[in-house]
Coordinates of C-alpha atoms in Angstrom, one line a residue:
X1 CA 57.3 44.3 111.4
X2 CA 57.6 46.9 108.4
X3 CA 60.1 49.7 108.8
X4 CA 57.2 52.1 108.6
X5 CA 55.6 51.2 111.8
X6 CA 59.2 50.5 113.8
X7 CA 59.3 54.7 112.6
X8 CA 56.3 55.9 113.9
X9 CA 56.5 58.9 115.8
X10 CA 60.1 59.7 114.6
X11 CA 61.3 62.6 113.1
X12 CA 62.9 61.1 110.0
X13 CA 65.2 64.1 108.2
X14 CA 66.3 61.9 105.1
X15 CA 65.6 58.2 103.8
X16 CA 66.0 55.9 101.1
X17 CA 64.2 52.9 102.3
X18 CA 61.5 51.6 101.9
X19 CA 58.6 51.8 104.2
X20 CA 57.6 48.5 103.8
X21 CA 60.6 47.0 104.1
X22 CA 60.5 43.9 106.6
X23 CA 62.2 44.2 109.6
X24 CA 63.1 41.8 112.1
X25 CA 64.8 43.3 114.9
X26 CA 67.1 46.4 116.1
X27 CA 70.7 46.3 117.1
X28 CA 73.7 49.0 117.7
X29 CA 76.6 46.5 118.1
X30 CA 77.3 45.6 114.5
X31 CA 78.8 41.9 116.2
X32 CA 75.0 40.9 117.3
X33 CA 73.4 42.2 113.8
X34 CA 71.0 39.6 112.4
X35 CA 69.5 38.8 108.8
X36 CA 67.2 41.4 108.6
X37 CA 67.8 43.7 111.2
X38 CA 67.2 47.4 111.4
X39 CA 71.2 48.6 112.3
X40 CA 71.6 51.5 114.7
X41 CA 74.5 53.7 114.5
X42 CA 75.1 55.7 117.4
X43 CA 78.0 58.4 117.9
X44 CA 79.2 57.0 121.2
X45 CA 82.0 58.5 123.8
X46 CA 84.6 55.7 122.7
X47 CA 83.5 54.9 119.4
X48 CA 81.3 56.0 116.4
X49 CA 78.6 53.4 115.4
X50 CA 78.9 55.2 111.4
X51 CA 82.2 53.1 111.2
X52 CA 80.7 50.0 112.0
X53 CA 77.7 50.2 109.1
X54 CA 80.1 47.9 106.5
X55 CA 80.0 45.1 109.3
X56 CA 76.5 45.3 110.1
X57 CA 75.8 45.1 106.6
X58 CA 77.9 42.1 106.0
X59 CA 75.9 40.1 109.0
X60 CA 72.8 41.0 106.9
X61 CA 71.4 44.4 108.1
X62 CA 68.5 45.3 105.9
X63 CA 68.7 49.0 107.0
X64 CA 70.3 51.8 108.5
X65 CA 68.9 54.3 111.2
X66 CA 72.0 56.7 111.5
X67 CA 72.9 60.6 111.9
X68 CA 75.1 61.1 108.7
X69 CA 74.4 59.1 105.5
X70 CA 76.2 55.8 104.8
X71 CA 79.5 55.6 102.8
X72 CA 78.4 52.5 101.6
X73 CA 75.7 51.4 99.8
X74 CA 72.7 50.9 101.8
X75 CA 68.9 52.1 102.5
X76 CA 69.2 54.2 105.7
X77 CA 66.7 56.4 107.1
X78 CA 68.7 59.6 108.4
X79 CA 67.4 61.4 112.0
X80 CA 69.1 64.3 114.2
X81 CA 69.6 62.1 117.5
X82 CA 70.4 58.3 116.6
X83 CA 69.9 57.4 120.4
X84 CA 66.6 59.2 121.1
X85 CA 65.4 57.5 117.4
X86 CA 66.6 53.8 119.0
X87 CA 64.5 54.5 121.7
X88 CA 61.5 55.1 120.1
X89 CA 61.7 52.5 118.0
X90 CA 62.6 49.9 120.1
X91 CA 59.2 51.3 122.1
X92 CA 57.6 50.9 119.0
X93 CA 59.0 47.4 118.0
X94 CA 58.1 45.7 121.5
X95 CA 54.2 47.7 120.8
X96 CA 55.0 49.8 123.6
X97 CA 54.6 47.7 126.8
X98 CA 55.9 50.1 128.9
X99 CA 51.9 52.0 128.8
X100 CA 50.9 48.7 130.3
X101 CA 52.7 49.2 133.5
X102 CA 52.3 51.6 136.3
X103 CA 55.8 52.9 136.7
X104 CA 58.2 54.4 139.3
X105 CA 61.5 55.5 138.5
X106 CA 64.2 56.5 141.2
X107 CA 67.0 58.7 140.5
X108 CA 69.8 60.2 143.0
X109 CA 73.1 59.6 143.8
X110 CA 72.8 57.4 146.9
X111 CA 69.6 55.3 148.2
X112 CA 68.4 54.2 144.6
X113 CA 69.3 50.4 145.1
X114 CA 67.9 49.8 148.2
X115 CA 64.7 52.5 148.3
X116 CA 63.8 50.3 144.8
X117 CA 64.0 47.1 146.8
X118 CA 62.0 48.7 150.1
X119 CA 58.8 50.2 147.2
X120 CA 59.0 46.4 145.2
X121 CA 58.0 45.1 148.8
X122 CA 55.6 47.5 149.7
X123 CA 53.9 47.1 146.5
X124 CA 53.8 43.7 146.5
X125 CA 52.3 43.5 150.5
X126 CA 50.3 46.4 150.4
X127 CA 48.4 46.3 146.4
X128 CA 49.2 42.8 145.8
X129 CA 51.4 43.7 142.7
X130 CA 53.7 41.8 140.7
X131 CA 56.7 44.2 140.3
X132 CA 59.4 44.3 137.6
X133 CA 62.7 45.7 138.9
X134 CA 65.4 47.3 137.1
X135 CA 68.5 48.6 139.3
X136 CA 72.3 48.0 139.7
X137 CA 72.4 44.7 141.5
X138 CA 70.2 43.1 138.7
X139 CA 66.6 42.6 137.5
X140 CA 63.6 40.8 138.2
X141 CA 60.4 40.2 137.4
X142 CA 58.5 39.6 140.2
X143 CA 61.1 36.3 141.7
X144 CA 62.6 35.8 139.2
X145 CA 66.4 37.0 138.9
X146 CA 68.3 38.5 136.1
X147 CA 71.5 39.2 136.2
X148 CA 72.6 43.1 134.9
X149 CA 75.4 44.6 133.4
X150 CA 74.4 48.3 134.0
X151 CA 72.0 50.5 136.2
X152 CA 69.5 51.3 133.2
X153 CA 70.4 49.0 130.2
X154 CA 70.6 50.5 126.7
X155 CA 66.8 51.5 125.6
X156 CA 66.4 48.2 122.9
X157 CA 67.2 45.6 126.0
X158 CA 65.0 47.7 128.3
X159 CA 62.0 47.9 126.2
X160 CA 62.7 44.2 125.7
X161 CA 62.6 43.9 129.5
X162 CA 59.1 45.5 129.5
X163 CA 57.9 43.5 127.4
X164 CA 58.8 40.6 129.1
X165 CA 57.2 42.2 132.1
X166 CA 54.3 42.7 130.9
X167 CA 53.8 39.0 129.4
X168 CA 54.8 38.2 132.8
X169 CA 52.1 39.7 134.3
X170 CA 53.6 42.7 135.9
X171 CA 51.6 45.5 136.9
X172 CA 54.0 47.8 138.7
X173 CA 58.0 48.7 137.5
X174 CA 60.3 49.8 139.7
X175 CA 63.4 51.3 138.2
X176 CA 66.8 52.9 139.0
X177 CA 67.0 55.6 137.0
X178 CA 70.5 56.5 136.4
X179 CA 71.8 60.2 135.0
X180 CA 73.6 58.5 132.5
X181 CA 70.5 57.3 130.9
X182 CA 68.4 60.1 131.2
X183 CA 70.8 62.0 128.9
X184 CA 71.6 59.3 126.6
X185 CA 68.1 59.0 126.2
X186 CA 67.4 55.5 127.4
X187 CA 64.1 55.9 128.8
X188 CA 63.0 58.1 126.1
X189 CA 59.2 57.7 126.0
X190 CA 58.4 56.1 129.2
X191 CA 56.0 58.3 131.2
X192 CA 56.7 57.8 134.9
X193 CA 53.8 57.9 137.2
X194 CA 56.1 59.1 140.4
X195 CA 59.5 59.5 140.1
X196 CA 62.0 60.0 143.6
X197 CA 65.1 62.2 143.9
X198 CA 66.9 61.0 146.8
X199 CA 69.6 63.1 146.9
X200 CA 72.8 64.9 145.2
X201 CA 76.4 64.7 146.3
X202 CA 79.5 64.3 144.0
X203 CA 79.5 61.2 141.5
X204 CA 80.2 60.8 137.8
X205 CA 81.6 64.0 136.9
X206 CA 84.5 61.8 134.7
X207 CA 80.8 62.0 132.4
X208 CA 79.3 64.9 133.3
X209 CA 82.1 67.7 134.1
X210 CA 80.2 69.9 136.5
X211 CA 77.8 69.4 139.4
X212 CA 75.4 71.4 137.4
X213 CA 75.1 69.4 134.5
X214 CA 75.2 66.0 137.4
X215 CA 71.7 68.2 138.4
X216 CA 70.4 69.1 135.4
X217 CA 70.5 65.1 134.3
X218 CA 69.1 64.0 137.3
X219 CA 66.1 67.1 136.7
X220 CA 65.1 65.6 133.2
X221 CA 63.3 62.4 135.0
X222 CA 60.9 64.9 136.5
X223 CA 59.4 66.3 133.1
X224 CA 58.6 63.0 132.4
X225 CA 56.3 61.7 135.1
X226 CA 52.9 63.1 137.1
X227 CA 54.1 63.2 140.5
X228 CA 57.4 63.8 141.7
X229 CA 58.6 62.8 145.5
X230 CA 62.0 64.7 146.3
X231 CA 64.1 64.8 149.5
X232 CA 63.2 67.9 151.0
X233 CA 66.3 68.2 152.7
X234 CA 68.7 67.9 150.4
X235 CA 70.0 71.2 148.7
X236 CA 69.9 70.4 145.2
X237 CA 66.0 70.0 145.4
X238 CA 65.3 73.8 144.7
X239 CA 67.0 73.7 141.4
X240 CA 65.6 70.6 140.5
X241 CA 61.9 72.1 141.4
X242 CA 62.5 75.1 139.0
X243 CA 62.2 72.8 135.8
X244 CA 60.2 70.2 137.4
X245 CA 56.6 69.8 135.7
X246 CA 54.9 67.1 137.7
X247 CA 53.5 67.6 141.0
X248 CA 55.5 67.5 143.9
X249 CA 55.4 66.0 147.2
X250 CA 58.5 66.4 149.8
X251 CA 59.8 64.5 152.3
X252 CA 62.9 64.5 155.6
X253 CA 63.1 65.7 158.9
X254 CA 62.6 69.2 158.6
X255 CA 58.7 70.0 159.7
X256 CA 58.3 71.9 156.2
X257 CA 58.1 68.8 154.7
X258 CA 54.8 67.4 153.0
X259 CA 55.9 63.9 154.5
X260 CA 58.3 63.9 158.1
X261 CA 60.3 61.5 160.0
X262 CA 59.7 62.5 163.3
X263 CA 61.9 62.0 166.8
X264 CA 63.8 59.4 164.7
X265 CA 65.9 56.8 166.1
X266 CA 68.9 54.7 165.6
X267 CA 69.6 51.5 166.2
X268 CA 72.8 48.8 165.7
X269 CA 69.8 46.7 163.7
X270 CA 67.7 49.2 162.3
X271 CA 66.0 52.8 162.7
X272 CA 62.8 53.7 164.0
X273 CA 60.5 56.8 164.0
X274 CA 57.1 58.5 163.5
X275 CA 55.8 59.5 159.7
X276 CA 54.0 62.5 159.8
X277 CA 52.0 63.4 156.7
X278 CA 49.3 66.0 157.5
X279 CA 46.8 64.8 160.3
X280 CA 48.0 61.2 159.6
X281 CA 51.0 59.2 161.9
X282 CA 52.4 56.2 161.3
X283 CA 55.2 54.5 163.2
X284 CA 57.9 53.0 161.3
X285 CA 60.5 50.7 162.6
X286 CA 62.9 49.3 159.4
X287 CA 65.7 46.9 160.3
X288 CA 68.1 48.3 158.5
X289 CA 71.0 50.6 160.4
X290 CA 71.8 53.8 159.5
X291 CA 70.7 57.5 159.4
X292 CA 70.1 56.9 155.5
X293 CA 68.1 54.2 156.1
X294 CA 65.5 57.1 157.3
X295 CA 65.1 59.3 154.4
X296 CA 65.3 56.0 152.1
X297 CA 62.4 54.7 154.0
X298 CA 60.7 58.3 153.6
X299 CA 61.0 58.4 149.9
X300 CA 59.6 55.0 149.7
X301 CA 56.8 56.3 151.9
X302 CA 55.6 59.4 149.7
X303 CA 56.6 57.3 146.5
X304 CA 53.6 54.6 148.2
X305 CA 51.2 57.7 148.8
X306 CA 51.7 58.5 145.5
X307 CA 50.3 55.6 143.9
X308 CA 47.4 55.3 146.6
X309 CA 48.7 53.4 149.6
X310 CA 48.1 54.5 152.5
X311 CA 50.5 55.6 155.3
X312 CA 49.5 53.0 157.8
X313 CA 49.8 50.4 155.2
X314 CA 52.9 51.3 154.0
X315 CA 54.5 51.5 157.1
X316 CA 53.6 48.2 157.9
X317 CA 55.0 46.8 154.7
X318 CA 58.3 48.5 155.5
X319 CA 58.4 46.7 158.7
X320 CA 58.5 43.5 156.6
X321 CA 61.1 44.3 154.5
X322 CA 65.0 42.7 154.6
X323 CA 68.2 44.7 153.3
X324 CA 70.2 44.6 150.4
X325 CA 72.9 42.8 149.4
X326 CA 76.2 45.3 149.4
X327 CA 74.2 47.7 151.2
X328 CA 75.2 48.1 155.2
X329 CA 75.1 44.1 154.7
X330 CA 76.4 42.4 158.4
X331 CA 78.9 39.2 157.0
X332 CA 78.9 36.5 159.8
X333 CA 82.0 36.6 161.7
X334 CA 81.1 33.2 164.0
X335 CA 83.3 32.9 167.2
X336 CA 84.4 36.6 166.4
X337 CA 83.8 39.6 168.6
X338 CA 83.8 42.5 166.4
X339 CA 81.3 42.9 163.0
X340 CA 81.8 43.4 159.3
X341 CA 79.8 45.3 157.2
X342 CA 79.8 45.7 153.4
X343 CA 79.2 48.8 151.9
X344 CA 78.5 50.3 148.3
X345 CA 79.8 53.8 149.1
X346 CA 82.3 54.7 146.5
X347 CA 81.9 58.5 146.2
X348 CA 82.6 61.3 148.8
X349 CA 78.4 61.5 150.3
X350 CA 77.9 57.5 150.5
X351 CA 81.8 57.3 152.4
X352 CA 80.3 59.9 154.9
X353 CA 77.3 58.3 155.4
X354 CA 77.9 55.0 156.2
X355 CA 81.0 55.6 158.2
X356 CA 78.4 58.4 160.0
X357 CA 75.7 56.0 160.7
X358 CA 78.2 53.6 162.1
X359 CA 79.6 55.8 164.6
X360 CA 75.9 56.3 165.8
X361 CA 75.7 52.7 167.2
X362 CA 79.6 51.7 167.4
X363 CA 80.9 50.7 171.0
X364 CA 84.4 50.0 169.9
X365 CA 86.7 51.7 166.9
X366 CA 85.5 52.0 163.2
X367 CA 88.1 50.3 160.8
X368 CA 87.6 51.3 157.5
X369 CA 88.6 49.4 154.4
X370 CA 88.1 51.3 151.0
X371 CA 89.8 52.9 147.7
X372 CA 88.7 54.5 144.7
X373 CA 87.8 53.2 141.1
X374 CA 90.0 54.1 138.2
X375 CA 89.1 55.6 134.9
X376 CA 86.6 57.7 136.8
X377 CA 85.8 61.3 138.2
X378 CA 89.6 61.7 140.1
X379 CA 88.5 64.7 141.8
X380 CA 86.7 62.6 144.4
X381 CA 90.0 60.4 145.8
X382 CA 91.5 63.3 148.2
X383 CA 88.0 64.2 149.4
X384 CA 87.3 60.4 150.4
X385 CA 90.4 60.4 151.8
X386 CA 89.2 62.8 154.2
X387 CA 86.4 61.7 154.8
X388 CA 87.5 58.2 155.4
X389 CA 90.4 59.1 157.9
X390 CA 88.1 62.2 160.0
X391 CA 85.2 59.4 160.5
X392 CA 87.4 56.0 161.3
X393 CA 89.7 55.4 164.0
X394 CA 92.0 53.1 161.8
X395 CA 91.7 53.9 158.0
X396 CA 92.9 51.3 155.2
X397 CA 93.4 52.9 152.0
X398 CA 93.5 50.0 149.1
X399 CA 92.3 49.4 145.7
X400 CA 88.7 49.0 144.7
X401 CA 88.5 48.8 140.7
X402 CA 92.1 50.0 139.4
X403 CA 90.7 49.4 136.2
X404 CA 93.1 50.8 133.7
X405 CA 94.8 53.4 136.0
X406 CA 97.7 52.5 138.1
X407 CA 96.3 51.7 141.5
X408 CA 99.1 52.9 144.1
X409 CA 98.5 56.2 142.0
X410 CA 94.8 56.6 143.0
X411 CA 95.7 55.5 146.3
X412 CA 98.1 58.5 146.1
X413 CA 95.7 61.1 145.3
X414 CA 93.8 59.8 147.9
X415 CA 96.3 60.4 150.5
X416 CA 96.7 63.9 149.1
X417 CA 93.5 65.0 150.4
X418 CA 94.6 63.4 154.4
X419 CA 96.2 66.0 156.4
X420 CA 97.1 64.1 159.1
X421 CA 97.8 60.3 158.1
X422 CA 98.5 58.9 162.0
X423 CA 95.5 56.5 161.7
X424 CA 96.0 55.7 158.4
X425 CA 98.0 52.2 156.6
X426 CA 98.2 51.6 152.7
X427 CA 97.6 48.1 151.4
X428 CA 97.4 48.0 148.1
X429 CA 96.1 44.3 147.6
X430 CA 92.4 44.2 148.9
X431 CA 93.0 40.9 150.0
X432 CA 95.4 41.4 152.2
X433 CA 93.8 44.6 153.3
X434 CA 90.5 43.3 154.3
X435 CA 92.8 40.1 156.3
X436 CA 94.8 43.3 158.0
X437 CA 91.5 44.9 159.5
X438 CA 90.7 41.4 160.5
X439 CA 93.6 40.8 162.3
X440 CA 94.2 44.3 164.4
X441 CA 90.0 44.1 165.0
X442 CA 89.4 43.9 169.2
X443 CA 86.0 43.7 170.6
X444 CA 83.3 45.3 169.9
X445 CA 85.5 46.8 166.7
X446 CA 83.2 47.5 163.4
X447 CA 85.1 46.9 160.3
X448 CA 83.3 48.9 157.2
X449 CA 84.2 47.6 153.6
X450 CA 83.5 50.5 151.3
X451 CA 83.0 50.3 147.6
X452 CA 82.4 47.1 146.2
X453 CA 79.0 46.4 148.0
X454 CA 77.1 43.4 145.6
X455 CA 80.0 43.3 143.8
X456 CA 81.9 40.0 143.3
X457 CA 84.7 41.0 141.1
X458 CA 87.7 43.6 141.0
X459 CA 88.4 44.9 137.4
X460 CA 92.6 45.2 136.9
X461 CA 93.0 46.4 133.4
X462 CA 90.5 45.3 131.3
X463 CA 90.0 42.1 133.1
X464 CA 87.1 41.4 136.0
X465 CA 88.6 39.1 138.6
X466 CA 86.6 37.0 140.9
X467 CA 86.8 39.3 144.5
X468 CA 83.8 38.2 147.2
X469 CA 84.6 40.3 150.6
X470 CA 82.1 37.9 151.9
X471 CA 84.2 34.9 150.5
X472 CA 87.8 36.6 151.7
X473 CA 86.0 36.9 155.3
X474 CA 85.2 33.5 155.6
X475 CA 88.4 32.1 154.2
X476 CA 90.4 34.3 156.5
X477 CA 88.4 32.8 159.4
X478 CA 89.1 29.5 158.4
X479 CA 92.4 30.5 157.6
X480 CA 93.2 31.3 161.7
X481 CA 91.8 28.0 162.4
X482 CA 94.3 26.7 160.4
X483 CA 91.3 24.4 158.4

């Protein structure tokens, strides 16, 4: 493709290549550059792509987008916002396949994971679609599984995504849409046609510094699609409203809403209650625990009313659909009188939920397992503290990802925030911490792993280790039956 139509659209401030220069694909890491490729060099939070332009060369870069001209000699074409440029380009160099596609995006702090998995079946029952996925656990297109390294990839591999989507056949995409990308510009371009907020509570302020600026990221994804469906309920939705330009449709208990979950229910195995949306009701029973579970299954609702479904319909197809894996997921515990469930919650409103929901259908004691990652916003470790110790009857404080930090100091500042410590017992190794709830566990006990969810690794250092809570369950059992 020539460079002039891989730039179309872009606002190009300085350049001194040529337009008709061949290209034959984009890249930002200077280690993947091909013969021929268009080099991107972004100013990153760890490193400066600029300082990488000699490399890319050497592999056989035939240009450079960048913010600041090259040191080197090289034809570069110079633009304000490297990132926001990549995007565009890489739009441009997959011939936009993302206007192909009817697309949702769902941004929040808790609920994205699952509410995408809960639309792609509702989609697929109730419109016949084939739905491209894009979220945390990994993609797919339509079966078919891909495995993901991040929420939203970088804007090159996603436009690549779409375009495999759309060779694929896809109609609909169903994305996570995380804050991080929204301000790094990774789904520059894409217009959504309904976009979700589920909700706001503290995450990612190691990136984002304040609350606000948590909000304000979140806000951008709804001045970039036509209709917006936003948890009524929650109390960041006014100030996302303000800058909102789509139309809006809300949704949670309160009557005020546009859509309601009326009289609802819960159950050990799922939730149940009555979706109100003007004159129109429509029971919904989803069999998946926990108060969450409601509003997720709400969001999913108004995002299905947005593109057309109806209410009954899309109740029905909720009715059909299975959990997630990592999310409120039951491990079998065979011969075993208590239950196990694996969580994702790993910030202050997910902890709290979960441990919440569980006390709503718990007959015996909560035993909590969790910790908090390292190299990330430290601010919430003493409030999850609290929170985990106030809502479980014995609390395990351990490690989840350490990473670089030293893990019996996070498990330290999470004690800080734990005024009374009676029910609580340290374990560092979350091994032997998950084996400890295990063995003090009576009947009718719930034991709650928090944090690592669909994970399957632990990070100490730099280094991912194999960790599968499911795995460490079912070796402990066998373990007691000396096998």
């Amino acid at each position: 493709m020539k460079l002039m139509e891989i730039l179309a659209g872009i606002a190009v401030t300085c350049s001194t290549a040529d337009g008709n220069m061949e290209i034959t694909g984009i890249s930002y890491d200077s280690r993947q550059v091909k013969q021929g490729d268009l080099f991107v060099a972004i100013t990153g939070y760890a490193a400066d792509g600029h300082r990488f332009i000699p490399m890319a060369v050497e592999k056989g870069a035939a240009a450079v987008l960048c913010e600041r001209a090259p040191e080197i000699d090289i034809p570069y074409v110079q633009v304000e916002n490297a990132r926001l440029a990549m995007a565009l380009a890489s739009a441009n160099f997959f011939g936009h396949p993302a206007d192909a596609m009817t697309f949702v995006g769902i941004t929040g702090t808790n609920g994205k994971t699952s509410s995408t998995y809960l639309l792609k079946t509702v989609l697929e029952k109730t419109l016949g679609a084939k739905v491209g996925l894009i979220g945390t656990i990994q993609n797919m297109i339509g079966d078919q599984v891909l495995e993901t390294e991040r929420t939203t990839p970088e804007s090159f591999e996603l436009q690549k995504l779409f375009y495999e989507m759309k060779q694929a056949g896809c109609t609909h995409v169903i994305m996570e849409v995380s804050s991080h990308s929204l301000v790094l510009d990774r789904v520059a371009g894409i217009l959504f046609q309904v976009g979700v907020f589920t909700n706001l509570t503290q995450d990612h302020l190691d990136f984002h510094k304040t609350m606000e600026e948590y909000r304000k990221a979140k806000a951008i994804l709804f001045r970039r699609c036509a209709i917006g469906v936003f948890n009524g309920d929650d109390e960041a939705t006014p100030k996302i409203l303000e800058t909102a330009t789509c139309k809006p449709m809300t949704f949670g208990e309160k009557p005020e809403n546009d859509l309601q979950a009326v009289a609802p229910i819960l159950h050990s195995d799922g939730v149940e209650f009555t979706a109100r949306y003007g004159e129109r009701r429509a029971h919904v029973h989803l069999g998946i625990p926990g108060a969450f579970t409601v509003y997720n299954a709400l969001g999913v609702l108004g995002a299905a009313l947005a593109l057309g479904v109806s209410l009954e319909d899309a109740a029905a197809a909720l009715e059909t659909a299975h959990g997630v894996k990592g999310r409120v997921e039951v491990v079998p515990t065979p011969g075993k009188n208590y239950t196990i469930l694996i969580d994702y919650a790993h910030a202050p409103d997910g902890l709290e939920n979960v441990l919440s929901s569980v006390r709503g259908f718990c007959k015996g004691r909560i035993i909590s397992v969790f910790g908090c990652g390292g190299d990330r916003d430290n601010t919430k470790r003493p409030i999850m503290g609290e929170i985990g110790a106030r809502l479980s009857d014995i609390a395990i404080i351990t490690s989840d990802n350490p990473r670089t930090e030293d893990p019996n100091q996070i498990i330290d500042m999470i004690l800080a925030g734990i005024p009374d410590r009676s029910n609580c017992l340290v374990e560092e190794n979350r091994r032997k911490a998950i084996r400890m709830a295990m063995d003090m566990a009576e009947k009718d006990d719930i034991i709650v792993l928090c944090g690592k969810g669909h994970e399957t690794y632990q990070i100490l250092g730099t280094t991912k280790t194999h960790l599968d809570e499911r795995e460490e369950v079912a070796a402990h059992l066998r373990e007691e039956k000396g096998m």
